[in-house]
Coordinates of C-alpha atoms and ligand atoms in Angstrom, one line a residue:
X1 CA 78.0 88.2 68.0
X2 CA 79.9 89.0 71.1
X3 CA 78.2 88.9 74.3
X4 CA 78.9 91.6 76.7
X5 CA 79.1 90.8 80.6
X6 CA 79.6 92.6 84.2
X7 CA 81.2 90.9 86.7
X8 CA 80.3 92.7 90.5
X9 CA 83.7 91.5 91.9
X10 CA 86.0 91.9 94.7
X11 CA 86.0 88.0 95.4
X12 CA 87.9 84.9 94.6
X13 CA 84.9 83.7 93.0
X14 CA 84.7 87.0 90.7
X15 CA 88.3 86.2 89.7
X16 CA 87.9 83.0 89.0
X17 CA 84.6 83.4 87.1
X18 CA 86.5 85.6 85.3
X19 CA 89.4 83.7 84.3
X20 CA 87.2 81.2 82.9
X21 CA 85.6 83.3 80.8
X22 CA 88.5 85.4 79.6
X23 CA 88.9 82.3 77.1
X24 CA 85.4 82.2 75.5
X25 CA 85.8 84.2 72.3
X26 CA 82.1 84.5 72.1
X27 CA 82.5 86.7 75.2
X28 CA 83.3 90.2 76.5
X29 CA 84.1 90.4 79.7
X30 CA 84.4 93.5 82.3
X31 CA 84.7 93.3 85.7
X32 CA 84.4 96.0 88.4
X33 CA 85.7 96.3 91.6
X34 CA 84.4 99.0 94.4
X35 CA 88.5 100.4 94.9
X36 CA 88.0 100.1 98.4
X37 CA 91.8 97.7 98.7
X38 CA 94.6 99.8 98.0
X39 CA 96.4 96.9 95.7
X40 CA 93.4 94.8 94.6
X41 CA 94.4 91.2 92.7
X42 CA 93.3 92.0 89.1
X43 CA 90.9 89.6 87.5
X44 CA 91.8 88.7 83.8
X45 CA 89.5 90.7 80.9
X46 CA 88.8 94.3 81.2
X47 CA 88.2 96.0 84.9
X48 CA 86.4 99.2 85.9
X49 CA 87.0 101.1 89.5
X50 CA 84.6 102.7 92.0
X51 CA 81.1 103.1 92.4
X52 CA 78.7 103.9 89.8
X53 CA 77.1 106.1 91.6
X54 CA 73.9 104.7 92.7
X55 CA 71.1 102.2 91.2
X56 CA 70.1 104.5 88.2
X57 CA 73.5 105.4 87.4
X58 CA 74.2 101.6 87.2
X59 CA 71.5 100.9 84.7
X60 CA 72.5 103.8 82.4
X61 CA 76.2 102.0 82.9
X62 CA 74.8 98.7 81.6
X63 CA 72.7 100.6 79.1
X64 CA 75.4 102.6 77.8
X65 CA 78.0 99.4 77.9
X66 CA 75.5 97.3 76.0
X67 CA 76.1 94.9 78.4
X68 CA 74.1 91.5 78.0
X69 CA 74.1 89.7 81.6
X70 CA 75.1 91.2 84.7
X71 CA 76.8 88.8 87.4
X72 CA 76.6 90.1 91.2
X73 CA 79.5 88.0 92.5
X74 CA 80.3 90.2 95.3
X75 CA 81.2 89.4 99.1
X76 CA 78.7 88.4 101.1
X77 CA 77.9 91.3 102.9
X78 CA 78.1 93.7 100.3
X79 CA 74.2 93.8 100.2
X80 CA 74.1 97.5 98.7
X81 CA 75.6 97.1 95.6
X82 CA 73.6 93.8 95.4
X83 CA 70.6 95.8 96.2
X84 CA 71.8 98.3 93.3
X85 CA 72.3 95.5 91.2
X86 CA 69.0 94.0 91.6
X87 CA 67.5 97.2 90.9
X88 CA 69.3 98.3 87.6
X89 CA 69.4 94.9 86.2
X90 CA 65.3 94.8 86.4
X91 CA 64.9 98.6 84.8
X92 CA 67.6 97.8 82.5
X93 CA 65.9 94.4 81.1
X94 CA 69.6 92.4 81.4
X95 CA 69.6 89.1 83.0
X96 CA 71.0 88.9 86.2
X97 CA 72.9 85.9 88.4
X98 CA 74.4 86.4 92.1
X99 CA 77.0 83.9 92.9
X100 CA 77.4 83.3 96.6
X101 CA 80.0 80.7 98.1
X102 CA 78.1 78.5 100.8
X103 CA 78.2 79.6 104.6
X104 CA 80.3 77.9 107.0
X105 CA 78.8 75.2 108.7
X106 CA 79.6 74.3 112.4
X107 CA 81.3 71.2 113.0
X108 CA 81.4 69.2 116.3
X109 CA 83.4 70.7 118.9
X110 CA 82.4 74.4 117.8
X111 CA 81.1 76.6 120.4
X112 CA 79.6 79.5 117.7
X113 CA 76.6 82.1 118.8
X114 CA 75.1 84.1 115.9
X115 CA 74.3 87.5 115.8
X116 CA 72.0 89.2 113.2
X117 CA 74.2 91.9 112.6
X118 CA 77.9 94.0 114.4
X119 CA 75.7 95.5 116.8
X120 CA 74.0 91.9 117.9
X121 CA 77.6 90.5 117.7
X122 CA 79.2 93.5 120.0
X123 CA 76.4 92.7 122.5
X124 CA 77.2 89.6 122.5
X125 CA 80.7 89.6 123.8
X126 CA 80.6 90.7 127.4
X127 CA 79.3 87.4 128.3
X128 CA 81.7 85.3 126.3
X129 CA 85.5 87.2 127.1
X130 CA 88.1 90.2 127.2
X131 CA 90.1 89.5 124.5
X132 CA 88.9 89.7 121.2
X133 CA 89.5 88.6 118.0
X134 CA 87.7 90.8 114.9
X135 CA 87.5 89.8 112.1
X136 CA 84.9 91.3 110.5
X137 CA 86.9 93.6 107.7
X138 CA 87.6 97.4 108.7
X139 CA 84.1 98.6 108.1
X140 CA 81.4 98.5 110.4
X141 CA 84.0 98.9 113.6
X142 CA 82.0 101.4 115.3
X143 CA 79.7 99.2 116.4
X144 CA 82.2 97.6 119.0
X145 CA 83.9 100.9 119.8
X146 CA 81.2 101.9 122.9
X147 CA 82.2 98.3 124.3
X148 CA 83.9 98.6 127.7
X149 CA 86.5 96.4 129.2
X150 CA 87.4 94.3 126.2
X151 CA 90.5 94.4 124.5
X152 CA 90.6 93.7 120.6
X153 CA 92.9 92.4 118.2
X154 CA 91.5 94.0 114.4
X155 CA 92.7 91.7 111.4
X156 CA 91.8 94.1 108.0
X157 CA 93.4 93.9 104.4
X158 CA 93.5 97.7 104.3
X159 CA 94.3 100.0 107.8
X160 CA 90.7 100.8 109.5
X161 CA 89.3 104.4 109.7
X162 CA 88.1 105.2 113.4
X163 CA 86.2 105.3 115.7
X164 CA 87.6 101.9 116.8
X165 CA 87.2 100.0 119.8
X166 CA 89.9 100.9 122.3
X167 CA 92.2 99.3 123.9
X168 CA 93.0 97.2 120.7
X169 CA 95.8 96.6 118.4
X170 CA 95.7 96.3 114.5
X171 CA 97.4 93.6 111.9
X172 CA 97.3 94.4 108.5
X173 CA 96.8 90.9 106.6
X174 CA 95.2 89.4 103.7
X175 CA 94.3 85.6 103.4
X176 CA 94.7 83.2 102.9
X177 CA 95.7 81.8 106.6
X178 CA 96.5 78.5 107.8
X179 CA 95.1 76.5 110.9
X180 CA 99.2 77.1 112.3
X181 CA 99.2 80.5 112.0
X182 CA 95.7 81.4 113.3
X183 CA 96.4 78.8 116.6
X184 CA 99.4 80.9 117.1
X185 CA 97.5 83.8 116.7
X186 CA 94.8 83.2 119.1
X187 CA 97.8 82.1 121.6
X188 CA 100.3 84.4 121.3
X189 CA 97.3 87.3 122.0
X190 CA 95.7 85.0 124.6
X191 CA 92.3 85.4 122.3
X192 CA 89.0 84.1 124.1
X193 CA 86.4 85.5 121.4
X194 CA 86.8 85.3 117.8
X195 CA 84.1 87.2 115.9
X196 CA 83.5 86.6 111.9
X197 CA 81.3 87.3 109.4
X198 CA 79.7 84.4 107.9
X199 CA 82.0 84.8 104.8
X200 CA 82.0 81.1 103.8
X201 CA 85.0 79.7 101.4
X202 CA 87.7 78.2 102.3
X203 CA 91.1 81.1 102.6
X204 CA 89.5 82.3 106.3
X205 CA 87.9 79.3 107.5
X206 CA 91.3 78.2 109.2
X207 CA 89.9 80.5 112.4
X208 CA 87.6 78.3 112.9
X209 CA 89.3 75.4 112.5
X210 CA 92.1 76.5 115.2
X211 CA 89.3 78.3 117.3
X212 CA 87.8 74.9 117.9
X213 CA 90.8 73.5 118.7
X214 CA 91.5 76.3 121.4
X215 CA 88.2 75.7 123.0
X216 CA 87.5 79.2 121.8
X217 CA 83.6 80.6 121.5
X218 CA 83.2 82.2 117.8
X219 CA 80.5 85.1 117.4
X220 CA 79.6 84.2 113.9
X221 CA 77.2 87.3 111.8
X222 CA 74.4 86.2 110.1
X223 CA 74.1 86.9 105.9
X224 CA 71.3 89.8 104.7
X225 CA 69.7 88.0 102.4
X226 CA 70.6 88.1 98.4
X227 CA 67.6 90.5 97.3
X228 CA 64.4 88.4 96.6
X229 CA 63.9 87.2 92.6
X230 CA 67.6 87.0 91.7
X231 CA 68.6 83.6 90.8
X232 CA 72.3 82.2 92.8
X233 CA 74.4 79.7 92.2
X234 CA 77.7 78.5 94.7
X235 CA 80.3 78.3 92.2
X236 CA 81.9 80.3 89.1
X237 CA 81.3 76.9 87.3
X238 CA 77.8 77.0 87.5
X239 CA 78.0 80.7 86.8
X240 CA 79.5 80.5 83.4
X241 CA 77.2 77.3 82.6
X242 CA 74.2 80.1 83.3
X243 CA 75.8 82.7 81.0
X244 CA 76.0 80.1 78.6
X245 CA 72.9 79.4 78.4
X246 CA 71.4 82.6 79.9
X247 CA 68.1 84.4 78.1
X248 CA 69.1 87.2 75.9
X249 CA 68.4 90.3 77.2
X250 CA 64.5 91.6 77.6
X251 CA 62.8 95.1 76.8
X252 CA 62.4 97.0 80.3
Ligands
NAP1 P1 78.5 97.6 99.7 O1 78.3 98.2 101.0 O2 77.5 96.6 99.2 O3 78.5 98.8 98.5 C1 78.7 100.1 98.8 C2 79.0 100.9 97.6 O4 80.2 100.5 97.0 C3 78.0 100.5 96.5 O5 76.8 101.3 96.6 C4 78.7 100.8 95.2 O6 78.8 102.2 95.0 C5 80.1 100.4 95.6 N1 80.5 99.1 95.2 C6 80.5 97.9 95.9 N2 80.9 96.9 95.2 C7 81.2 97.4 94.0 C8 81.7 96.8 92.8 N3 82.0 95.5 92.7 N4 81.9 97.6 91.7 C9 81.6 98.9 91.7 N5 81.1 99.5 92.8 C10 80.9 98.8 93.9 O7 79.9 97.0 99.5 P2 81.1 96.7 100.6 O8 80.6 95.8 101.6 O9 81.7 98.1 101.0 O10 82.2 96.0 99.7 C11 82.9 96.6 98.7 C12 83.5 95.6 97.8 O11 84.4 94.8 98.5 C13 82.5 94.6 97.2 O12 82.7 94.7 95.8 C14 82.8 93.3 97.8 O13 82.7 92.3 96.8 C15 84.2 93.5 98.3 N6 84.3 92.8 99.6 C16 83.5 93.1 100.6 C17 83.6 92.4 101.9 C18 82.6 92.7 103.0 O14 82.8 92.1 104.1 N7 81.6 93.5 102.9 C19 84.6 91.5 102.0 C20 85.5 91.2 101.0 C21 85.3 91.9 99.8 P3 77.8 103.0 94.1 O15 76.5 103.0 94.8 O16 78.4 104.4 93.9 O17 77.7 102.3 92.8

């Protein structure tokens, strides 16, 4: 019989899960993406766009798609819908996995100060620079925009929706980047602060690399937690090795 699973994507790792187990006939798989990217990069097997709607209105989704595991292999940071996930997943009685690629880890030579969130990065920066590099994605900006005397350079797939900090200038990109471009970058801006998430994986990590090499001090934001109970694994290997072998699905 043919197993039904939902991929939470919007991530290489998504993709790639998916990919793998586009070939297993023993499997149907669907994957769904927020719609937030105006072009997203389609994973292979069926797809679904936009929000559910909301915790409840995710179980009835997985109730109604007879769907048999659910994989939350979101970003990082996208801790509602792996909030919602946990939720509907536990009323709904189907197994659920998180994948989550490793954080970064700081190699010697790095000058990186965390910060538990955009606000606790923000109030970071006065001490470090002027001229900063974001690269935090284009939501959550507000929390630099009451920042005074800094100037920021905003790197965001998609064109950010204000407030924004001011002064600052935007470049549309998507990654992957290489360690030339990003030194050239951080040069050609004069760039004294870099500020990331804690994405992990290895199409942005070339920042870091080239801010070490600049002698430049990185703001790096702390992960929220994957909700508590859910099992995670690093890699979409180990992912489809648990579907594989993952418990059928219980009575709520
Ligand atoms: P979020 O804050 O955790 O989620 C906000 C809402 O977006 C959720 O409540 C849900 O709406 C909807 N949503 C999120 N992911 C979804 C998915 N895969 N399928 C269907 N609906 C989804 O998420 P976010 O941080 O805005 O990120 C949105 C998407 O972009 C995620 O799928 C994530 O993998 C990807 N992404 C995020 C980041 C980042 O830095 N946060 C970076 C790269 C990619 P409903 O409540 O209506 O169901």
């Amino acid at each position: 019989m043919t197993r039904h699973v939902l991929i939470l994507g919007g991530t290489t790792e998504a993709r790639a899960l998916a990919a793998t187990l586009a070939a297993d006939r023993a499997l149907r798989v669907t994957s769904s993406l927020a719609g937030r990217v105006a072009e997203p990069r389609l994973p292979a097997g069926e797809v679904r766009i936009g929000g559910f709607g909301g915790p409840d209105a995710l179980r009835c989704w997985l109730a109604d798609h007879a769907v048999d595991a659910l994989v939350d292999a979101t970003h990082p940071f996208a801790a509602t819908i792996s909030a919602h996930a946990a939720r509907a997943a536990a009323a709904a009685g189907v197994p659920l996995l998180a994948v989550r690629r490793p954080g970064w880890v700081a190699a010697p030579g790095d000058r990186w100060h965390p910060a538990d969130s955009l606000a606790g990065a923000a109030a970071l920066l006065p001490g470090l620079g002027r001229r900063i590099f974001l690269t935090t994605g284009r939501t959550g900006l507000e929390a630099f925009a009451a920042t005074t005397g800094l100037w920021f350079l905003i790197r965001s797939v998609d064109a950010p929706r204000p407030p924004l900090p001011e002064p600052s200038h935007v470049l549309l990109a998507r990654g992957p980047f290489t360690v030339e471009g990003e030194a050239e970058l951080l040069r050609r801006h004069r760039v004294d602060v870099l500020v990331t998430k804690d994405s992990g994986g290895p199409a942005t990590a070339a920042k870091l690399t080239a801010a070490r090499e600049a002698g430049v001090p990185v703001v790096v934001v702390r992960r929220p937690p994957v909700p508590g109970g859910v099992p995670v694994v690093a890699t979409p290997d180990e992912a489809a090795a648990w579907l594989r072998a993952a418990p059928a699905r219980l009575d709520p």
